[in-house]
Short mmCIF file of C-alpha atoms in Angstrom, two decimals:
data_model
loop_
_atom_site.label_atom_id
_atom_site.label_comp_id
_atom_site.label_asym_id
_atom_site.label_seq_id
_atom_site.Cartn_x
_atom_site.Cartn_y
_atom_site.Cartn_z
CA MET A 1 85.66 83.25 90.58
CA LYS A 2 85.98 84.25 94.02
CA LYS A 3 83.10 82.57 94.45
CA SER A 4 84.61 79.15 92.72
CA LEU A 5 87.50 79.40 95.41
CA LEU A 6 86.05 79.73 98.29
CA ALA A 7 83.53 76.46 97.63
CA LEU A 8 86.87 74.62 97.53
CA ALA A 9 88.27 76.08 100.03
CA THR A 10 85.31 74.97 102.74
CA LEU A 11 86.00 71.40 100.62
CA GLY A 12 89.48 71.49 100.94
CA VAL A 13 88.74 71.84 104.67
CA PHE A 14 85.75 69.58 105.38
CA THR A 15 88.08 67.29 103.48
CA ALA A 16 91.07 67.84 106.00
CA SER A 17 88.53 67.78 108.71
CA ALA A 18 87.69 63.69 107.83
CA HIS A 19 90.57 62.68 107.47
CA ALA A 20 91.43 63.76 111.06
CA GLN A 21 88.98 61.73 112.30
CA SER A 22 89.85 58.32 111.05
CA SER A 23 93.57 57.02 110.00
CA VAL A 24 94.98 54.20 109.28
CA THR A 25 99.45 53.49 109.92
CA LEU A 26 101.19 50.68 108.75
CA TYR A 27 103.61 50.31 110.93
CA GLY A 28 106.87 47.28 111.95
CA LEU A 29 109.81 46.07 113.47
CA ILE A 30 112.87 44.61 112.15
CA ASP A 31 115.15 42.57 113.64
CA THR A 32 118.16 40.28 112.68
CA GLY A 33 121.79 39.20 113.10
CA LEU A 34 123.81 36.95 113.63
CA VAL A 35 124.18 34.36 117.04
CA TYR A 36 127.69 32.35 117.58
CA THR A 37 126.50 29.38 120.18
CA ASN A 38 128.82 27.29 121.55
CA ASN A 39 126.59 24.09 121.95
CA GLN A 40 124.07 23.33 120.47
CA GLN A 41 122.19 19.88 120.42
CA GLY A 42 125.94 18.67 120.82
CA HIS A 43 127.68 20.58 118.61
CA SER A 44 129.35 25.27 118.19
CA ASN A 45 126.63 26.85 115.66
CA TRP A 46 126.74 29.73 113.56
CA GLN A 47 123.73 31.44 112.16
CA MET A 48 121.78 34.33 110.58
CA VAL A 49 119.02 34.35 112.49
CA SER A 50 115.92 36.65 113.35
CA SER A 51 113.91 37.96 116.30
CA SER A 52 116.77 37.31 118.96
CA THR A 53 115.53 40.59 121.30
CA GLN A 54 111.92 41.41 119.80
CA ASN A 55 109.59 39.67 116.87
CA THR A 56 110.08 41.10 113.09
CA VAL A 57 106.48 41.63 112.18
CA PHE A 58 104.67 44.64 110.80
CA GLY A 59 101.13 45.33 110.59
CA LEU A 60 98.06 48.43 110.41
CA LYS A 61 96.87 49.87 113.36
CA GLY A 62 94.11 52.28 112.95
CA SER A 63 91.16 54.71 114.67
CA GLU A 64 88.16 56.82 113.89
CA ASP A 65 86.48 59.58 116.27
CA LEU A 66 83.04 58.49 116.92
CA GLY A 67 82.59 61.73 118.22
CA GLY A 68 81.77 62.86 122.22
CA GLY A 69 85.92 60.77 123.33
CA LEU A 70 84.67 57.67 122.01
CA HIS A 71 87.01 56.39 118.85
CA ALA A 72 86.71 52.45 117.36
CA VAL A 73 90.26 51.48 117.05
CA PHE A 74 91.82 48.03 114.99
CA LYS A 75 95.34 45.86 114.92
CA LEU A 76 96.09 43.50 112.41
CA GLU A 77 99.82 42.60 112.99
CA GLN A 78 101.96 39.03 111.35
CA GLY A 79 104.56 38.24 112.46
CA PHE A 80 107.57 36.76 110.61
CA LEU A 81 111.34 35.27 110.11
CA LEU A 82 113.86 37.24 108.20
CA ASN A 83 115.74 34.92 107.03
CA ASN A 84 113.36 32.81 104.82
CA GLY A 85 110.18 35.28 105.34
CA ALA A 86 108.30 32.25 106.90
CA GLN A 87 105.38 33.42 109.33
CA ALA A 88 106.60 33.14 112.81
CA PHE A 89 102.91 31.85 113.60
CA SER A 90 102.33 28.66 111.47
CA GLY A 91 98.79 29.03 109.97
CA SER A 92 98.33 32.91 111.22
CA ALA A 93 97.26 35.34 108.71
CA PHE A 94 97.32 37.87 111.22
CA GLY A 95 99.60 35.42 114.34
CA SER A 96 100.84 38.60 116.20
CA GLN A 97 97.41 40.46 116.83
CA ALA A 98 94.17 41.24 115.35
CA TRP A 99 91.62 42.98 117.25
CA VAL A 100 89.44 45.47 117.08
CA GLY A 101 87.44 47.48 119.95
CA LEU A 102 86.70 50.45 121.92
CA GLN A 103 88.24 54.01 122.93
CA SER A 104 86.21 55.92 125.28
CA ASP A 105 88.52 58.64 127.06
CA PRO A 106 86.74 59.46 130.77
CA TYR A 107 85.69 54.92 130.44
CA GLY A 108 88.44 52.83 129.21
CA THR A 109 89.18 50.56 126.04
CA LEU A 110 87.49 47.39 125.26
CA THR A 111 88.38 44.86 122.64
CA PHE A 112 88.28 41.44 120.93
CA GLY A 113 89.79 39.37 119.37
CA ARG A 114 93.48 37.73 119.08
CA GLN A 115 95.45 40.19 121.93
CA PHE A 116 98.04 40.60 124.53
CA ASP A 117 96.73 38.74 127.74
CA ALA A 118 97.14 41.77 130.63
CA MET A 119 100.62 40.62 132.54
CA ASN A 120 102.12 40.69 129.52
CA ASP A 121 100.80 44.40 128.81
CA LEU A 122 101.40 45.32 132.51
CA VAL A 123 103.91 43.63 133.83
CA GLY A 124 106.75 42.85 131.12
CA PRO A 125 107.95 46.69 130.61
CA LEU A 126 109.44 46.31 133.76
CA THR A 127 111.31 43.42 132.48
CA ALA A 128 115.41 42.73 130.40
CA GLU A 129 113.16 40.01 128.00
CA PHE A 130 109.97 42.75 126.76
CA ASN A 131 113.00 44.99 125.93
CA THR A 132 114.70 45.18 122.81
CA TRP A 133 117.74 46.49 125.29
CA GLY A 134 117.53 42.34 126.78
CA GLY A 135 114.95 40.70 124.20
CA SER A 136 113.62 37.49 123.91
CA MET A 137 116.78 35.87 123.71
CA ALA A 138 117.13 37.36 128.02
CA ALA A 139 113.98 35.71 128.87
CA HIS A 140 113.04 33.23 132.06
CA PRO A 141 113.79 29.94 131.21
CA PHE A 142 111.13 28.22 128.14
CA GLU A 143 109.11 31.79 128.59
CA ASN A 144 107.55 29.90 131.90
CA ASP A 145 105.52 33.83 132.94
CA ASN A 146 104.86 34.94 130.14
CA LEU A 147 107.02 38.60 130.32
CA ALA A 148 108.83 38.66 127.62
CA ALA A 149 107.34 40.79 124.56
CA ASN A 150 105.49 39.58 121.29
CA SER A 151 105.10 35.54 123.10
CA VAL A 152 102.08 34.24 123.66
CA VAL A 153 98.95 35.70 122.07
CA ILE A 154 95.91 34.69 122.99
CA ASN A 155 92.93 33.92 120.95
CA ASN A 156 88.78 34.58 121.43
CA SER A 157 90.33 37.42 123.95
CA VAL A 158 87.91 40.10 125.58
CA LYS A 159 90.67 42.50 127.00
CA TYR A 160 89.32 45.88 128.92
CA THR A 161 91.79 48.83 130.12
CA SER A 162 91.49 51.82 132.16
CA PRO A 163 91.72 55.07 131.15
CA THR A 164 95.15 56.03 133.83
CA TRP A 165 93.44 57.96 137.57
CA SER A 166 97.01 59.64 139.15
CA GLY A 167 99.40 57.21 137.28
CA VAL A 168 97.15 53.60 138.18
CA THR A 169 95.72 51.81 135.47
CA LEU A 170 94.03 48.44 135.01
CA GLU A 171 93.32 45.51 133.24
CA THR A 172 91.82 42.86 133.05
CA MET A 173 91.06 40.22 130.35
CA TYR A 174 88.86 36.91 129.41
CA SER A 175 89.69 34.34 126.67
CA PHE A 176 86.75 31.68 125.58
CA SER A 177 87.33 28.28 124.68
CA ASN A 178 84.81 28.69 121.89
CA LYS A 179 83.61 24.52 123.07
CA ALA A 180 80.45 24.46 123.14
CA GLY A 181 79.15 22.15 126.40
CA ASP A 182 82.96 22.11 127.35
CA PHE A 183 83.26 25.76 128.38
CA ALA A 184 86.78 25.42 129.96
CA ASN A 185 88.83 23.27 128.38
CA ASN A 186 90.95 25.78 126.95
CA ARG A 187 90.62 29.57 128.56
CA SER A 188 92.44 31.95 129.70
CA TYR A 189 91.99 35.13 131.95
CA GLY A 190 93.85 37.78 133.61
CA PHE A 191 94.56 40.88 135.65
CA GLY A 192 97.05 43.92 135.88
CA VAL A 193 98.14 46.47 137.68
CA SER A 194 100.14 49.52 137.35
CA TYR A 195 101.64 52.56 138.98
CA ALA A 196 103.63 54.92 136.78
CA MET A 197 104.70 58.67 138.64
CA GLY A 198 107.49 60.36 137.75
CA PRO A 199 110.28 57.91 138.12
CA VAL A 200 108.67 55.40 139.51
CA ASN A 201 106.84 52.76 137.50
CA LEU A 202 104.88 49.48 139.49
CA ALA A 203 103.30 46.91 138.18
CA ALA A 204 101.92 43.96 139.52
CA GLY A 205 99.40 40.83 137.52
CA TYR A 206 97.96 37.29 137.28
CA LEU A 207 97.71 34.86 134.67
CA GLN A 208 95.40 31.30 134.38
CA PHE A 209 95.35 28.55 131.58
CA ASN A 210 92.99 25.85 131.27
CA ASN A 211 94.33 22.93 129.20
CA ALA A 212 96.16 24.87 127.30
CA GLY A 213 97.65 23.55 123.59
CA ASN A 214 94.09 21.15 123.67
CA GLY A 215 92.58 22.43 120.17
CA GLY A 216 91.35 24.44 119.23
CA GLY A 217 90.63 27.51 122.35
CA ALA A 218 92.90 30.66 123.86
CA ALA A 219 95.87 29.06 123.56
CA THR A 220 96.69 26.56 120.67
CA SER A 221 99.44 24.50 119.91
CA SER A 222 99.53 24.92 116.32
CA ASP A 223 101.20 27.61 116.02
CA THR A 224 103.47 27.15 119.49
CA THR A 225 101.35 30.21 121.44
CA ALA A 226 101.01 27.43 124.02
CA ASN A 227 104.40 27.61 125.75
CA PHE A 228 103.16 24.79 127.89
CA ILE A 229 101.08 21.22 127.10
CA ALA A 230 99.37 20.67 130.61
CA GLU A 231 96.22 21.07 132.55
CA ARG A 232 96.26 24.58 134.01
CA GLN A 233 99.25 26.86 134.18
CA ARG A 234 98.94 30.00 137.00
CA ILE A 235 101.24 32.97 137.03
CA TRP A 236 101.76 35.46 139.61
CA SER A 237 103.99 38.35 138.94
CA VAL A 238 104.76 42.03 140.49
CA GLY A 239 107.39 44.47 140.09
CA GLY A 240 108.86 47.81 139.75
CA ASN A 241 111.90 50.32 138.38
CA TYR A 242 112.99 53.46 139.19
CA THR A 243 114.62 55.58 136.54
CA PHE A 244 117.70 58.33 138.30
CA GLY A 245 118.80 59.97 135.80
CA PRO A 246 120.68 57.90 132.72
CA ALA A 247 119.90 54.93 135.14
CA THR A 248 116.84 53.13 135.50
CA VAL A 249 117.18 49.58 137.30
CA GLY A 250 114.63 47.12 138.57
CA LEU A 251 113.65 44.09 140.11
CA VAL A 252 110.57 41.84 139.34
CA TRP A 253 108.62 38.78 140.87
CA SER A 254 107.14 35.65 139.10
CA HIS A 255 105.75 32.21 140.24
CA SER A 256 104.65 29.69 137.97
CA GLN A 257 102.32 26.78 138.81
CA ILE A 258 102.32 23.84 136.25
CA ASP A 259 99.97 21.39 136.02
CA ASN A 260 100.46 17.67 134.96
CA ALA A 261 102.74 18.83 131.59
CA ALA A 262 103.37 16.95 129.44
CA GLY A 263 105.69 19.10 127.22
CA VAL A 264 106.91 22.67 126.44
CA PHE A 265 107.38 24.48 123.29
CA SER A 266 111.06 25.93 122.83
CA PHE A 267 110.44 29.04 122.34
CA GLY A 268 111.64 30.73 119.28
CA THR A 269 111.71 27.76 117.25
CA GLY A 270 108.88 25.14 117.10
CA THR A 271 110.57 22.39 118.47
CA TYR A 272 107.88 20.69 120.64
CA LEU A 273 109.38 19.02 124.09
CA GLY A 274 107.61 16.51 125.26
CA ALA A 275 107.50 12.67 126.34
CA ASN A 276 108.81 11.34 123.66
CA ASP A 277 111.68 13.63 122.84
CA SER A 278 114.70 11.91 122.17
CA SER A 279 117.26 14.11 122.35
CA ALA A 280 116.07 16.53 125.06
CA GLY A 281 114.58 14.59 127.39
CA THR A 282 111.06 14.00 128.44
CA LEU A 283 108.67 16.81 130.46
CA ALA A 284 105.32 14.96 132.91
CA GLY A 285 104.42 15.91 136.35
CA SER A 286 104.21 18.85 138.38
CA LEU A 287 106.27 21.70 137.92
CA ARG A 288 106.58 25.06 139.89
CA LEU A 289 109.66 27.77 138.71
CA ASP A 290 110.05 31.22 140.91
CA ASN A 291 111.90 33.49 138.55
CA TYR A 292 114.30 36.58 139.94
CA GLU A 293 114.99 39.08 137.91
CA VAL A 294 117.43 42.42 138.57
CA ASN A 295 117.97 44.31 135.52
CA ALA A 296 119.86 47.67 134.91
CA LYS A 297 119.76 50.17 131.67
CA TYR A 298 122.42 52.73 131.43
CA ALA A 299 122.27 55.58 128.53
CA LEU A 300 126.22 56.60 128.03
CA THR A 301 125.19 59.10 125.45
CA PRO A 302 122.12 59.94 123.92
CA ALA A 303 123.20 57.10 120.81
CA LEU A 304 124.74 53.93 122.90
CA SER A 305 123.41 52.77 125.73
CA VAL A 306 124.89 48.75 127.86
CA SER A 307 122.14 47.23 129.93
CA GLY A 308 122.22 44.26 131.44
CA ALA A 309 119.69 41.50 133.18
CA TYR A 310 120.13 38.24 135.88
CA THR A 311 117.84 36.02 136.76
CA TYR A 312 117.80 33.30 139.03
CA THR A 313 114.91 30.13 138.26
CA HIS A 314 114.40 27.88 141.51
CA GLY A 315 112.58 25.18 140.37
CA ALA A 316 110.33 22.09 142.07
CA TYR A 317 109.31 19.23 140.14
CA ASN A 318 108.91 15.49 141.02
CA GLY A 319 110.49 15.77 144.04
CA SER A 320 114.16 17.36 142.71
CA SER A 321 114.87 21.25 142.52
CA PRO A 322 116.23 22.25 139.55
CA GLY A 323 117.33 26.45 139.36
CA TRP A 324 118.61 27.98 136.77
CA ASN A 325 121.44 30.99 136.14
CA THR A 326 120.82 33.26 133.33
CA ALA A 327 122.77 36.18 132.24
CA MET A 328 122.56 38.96 130.49
CA LEU A 329 125.09 41.81 128.43
CA GLN A 330 123.60 43.90 125.90
CA THR A 331 125.12 47.39 124.21
CA ASP A 332 123.69 49.39 121.89
CA TYR A 333 124.18 52.47 119.60
CA ALA A 334 121.90 54.13 117.65
CA LEU A 335 122.42 54.98 114.54
CA SER A 336 119.03 57.63 114.12
CA LYS A 337 115.69 57.13 116.26
CA ARG A 338 114.55 53.97 114.35
CA THR A 339 117.71 52.04 113.40
CA ASP A 340 120.44 50.99 115.65
CA PHE A 341 123.54 48.62 116.28
CA TYR A 342 123.24 45.53 119.78
CA LEU A 343 125.43 43.31 120.73
CA GLU A 344 124.77 41.11 123.47
CA GLY A 345 125.64 38.00 124.86
CA VAL A 346 123.61 35.84 126.73
CA TYR A 347 124.86 33.02 129.38
CA GLN A 348 122.28 29.96 131.46
CA ASN A 349 123.01 27.71 133.83
CA VAL A 350 120.73 24.80 134.99
CA HIS A 351 121.63 22.64 138.03
CA GLY A 352 119.17 19.96 139.94
CA ALA A 353 117.48 19.02 137.59
CA PRO A 354 116.71 14.98 136.92
CA THR A 355 118.58 13.55 134.72
CA GLY A 356 117.20 12.65 131.07
CA SER A 357 114.39 15.48 131.73
CA VAL A 358 114.04 18.58 129.40
CA LEU A 359 115.19 20.87 132.18
CA SER A 360 118.50 19.21 132.75
CA HIS A 361 119.35 21.19 129.37
CA ALA A 362 120.25 25.04 129.46
CA MET A 363 118.26 26.70 126.29
CA ILE A 364 118.71 29.91 125.90
CA ASN A 365 115.48 31.09 124.11
CA THR A 366 115.08 31.37 120.76
CA LEU A 367 117.75 28.81 120.29
CA SER A 368 117.46 25.00 119.71
CA PRO A 369 118.49 23.39 123.43
CA SER A 370 122.05 22.42 124.46
CA SER A 371 123.43 18.79 124.81
CA THR A 372 124.86 20.13 128.44
CA ASP A 373 123.50 21.42 131.31
CA THR A 374 125.61 25.19 130.41
CA GLN A 375 124.30 27.27 127.28
CA VAL A 376 126.32 30.81 125.56
CA ALA A 377 125.14 32.69 123.51
CA VAL A 378 126.80 35.76 121.40
CA THR A 379 124.73 38.14 119.02
CA VAL A 380 125.27 40.91 116.73
CA GLY A 381 122.00 42.14 115.24
CA LEU A 382 120.59 45.66 113.43
CA ARG A 383 117.50 46.80 114.52
CA HIS A 384 114.81 48.95 112.38
CA ALA A 385 111.54 50.42 113.07
CA PHE A 386 109.09 51.79 110.40
#
């Protein structure tokens, strides 16, 4: 009897050890709310929305200990619209993320699949648009710099992330076009570097697309992950924030150069705005955009916080100099570590854009364009993470 109990106990130890070496986790974020907009295509609107701050997603992530500090890792994630259950990325089973790779404690992580780019990973967290305390509605005009969370996801990508050395982390990524005889057509590449030590966080990055949206490749138009349909898009960004007590303040600058643009997707709505669009004007030619963002967050209590951001975007387009003022203010109350309510208002005004172009219409991200140069939206929402 004692031998049987000993054998059973030994088996239990080995079983527990095996389970400790491998894990799979189901996770997700649900964001839903009611939005009032003063002008969407000439009309005021009340609507139920999903993903005003961050994409509503569910996913699986896992890790297996291979020994010697080496792990096999993966993530499969799908975004969806809570209103009707539709896919956020049309036609994609795991449109938000789908990758597998190897993680080495001393040498870093190498992953393969559909992923976020290096600049988004490292510079994005310093912006209001990346975080739940600002989110998608606070994104820079047309999400032109790819710094919002869960917006542009890149196919056929190989990404390397270094270990953190004295607060410094490096990332680099290359995404293949997968086209025989047309290697550079719809490819993407970029890199980023960050420094985090104590209250200081700094980061910088670069991202380039070649012929995004041109059939299959790194960024496609079929699932609207190619924000701009253009011959080439280059993005530089740098930012930093500083935390003192319950407050965090940040500054971010980004520069987007979009060559031979043919159109843009209305971020979050899947609406294409281009040369043949009669309701929101046209877009054709080269576009330059500089985004200057200042943001702040303050925790009034462990449960109650307030946050705000202001971005001025200066543009150059076919001899004109359009400019955008985008302001966001949010208050958030946490019922628990996983559930919270928020109230957020966003204001956008554009001036100096050519009449009849897409740029002359204010367009808060995730919403349909205004028929004028101004748009205001207020949303009250509920978030739950699991």
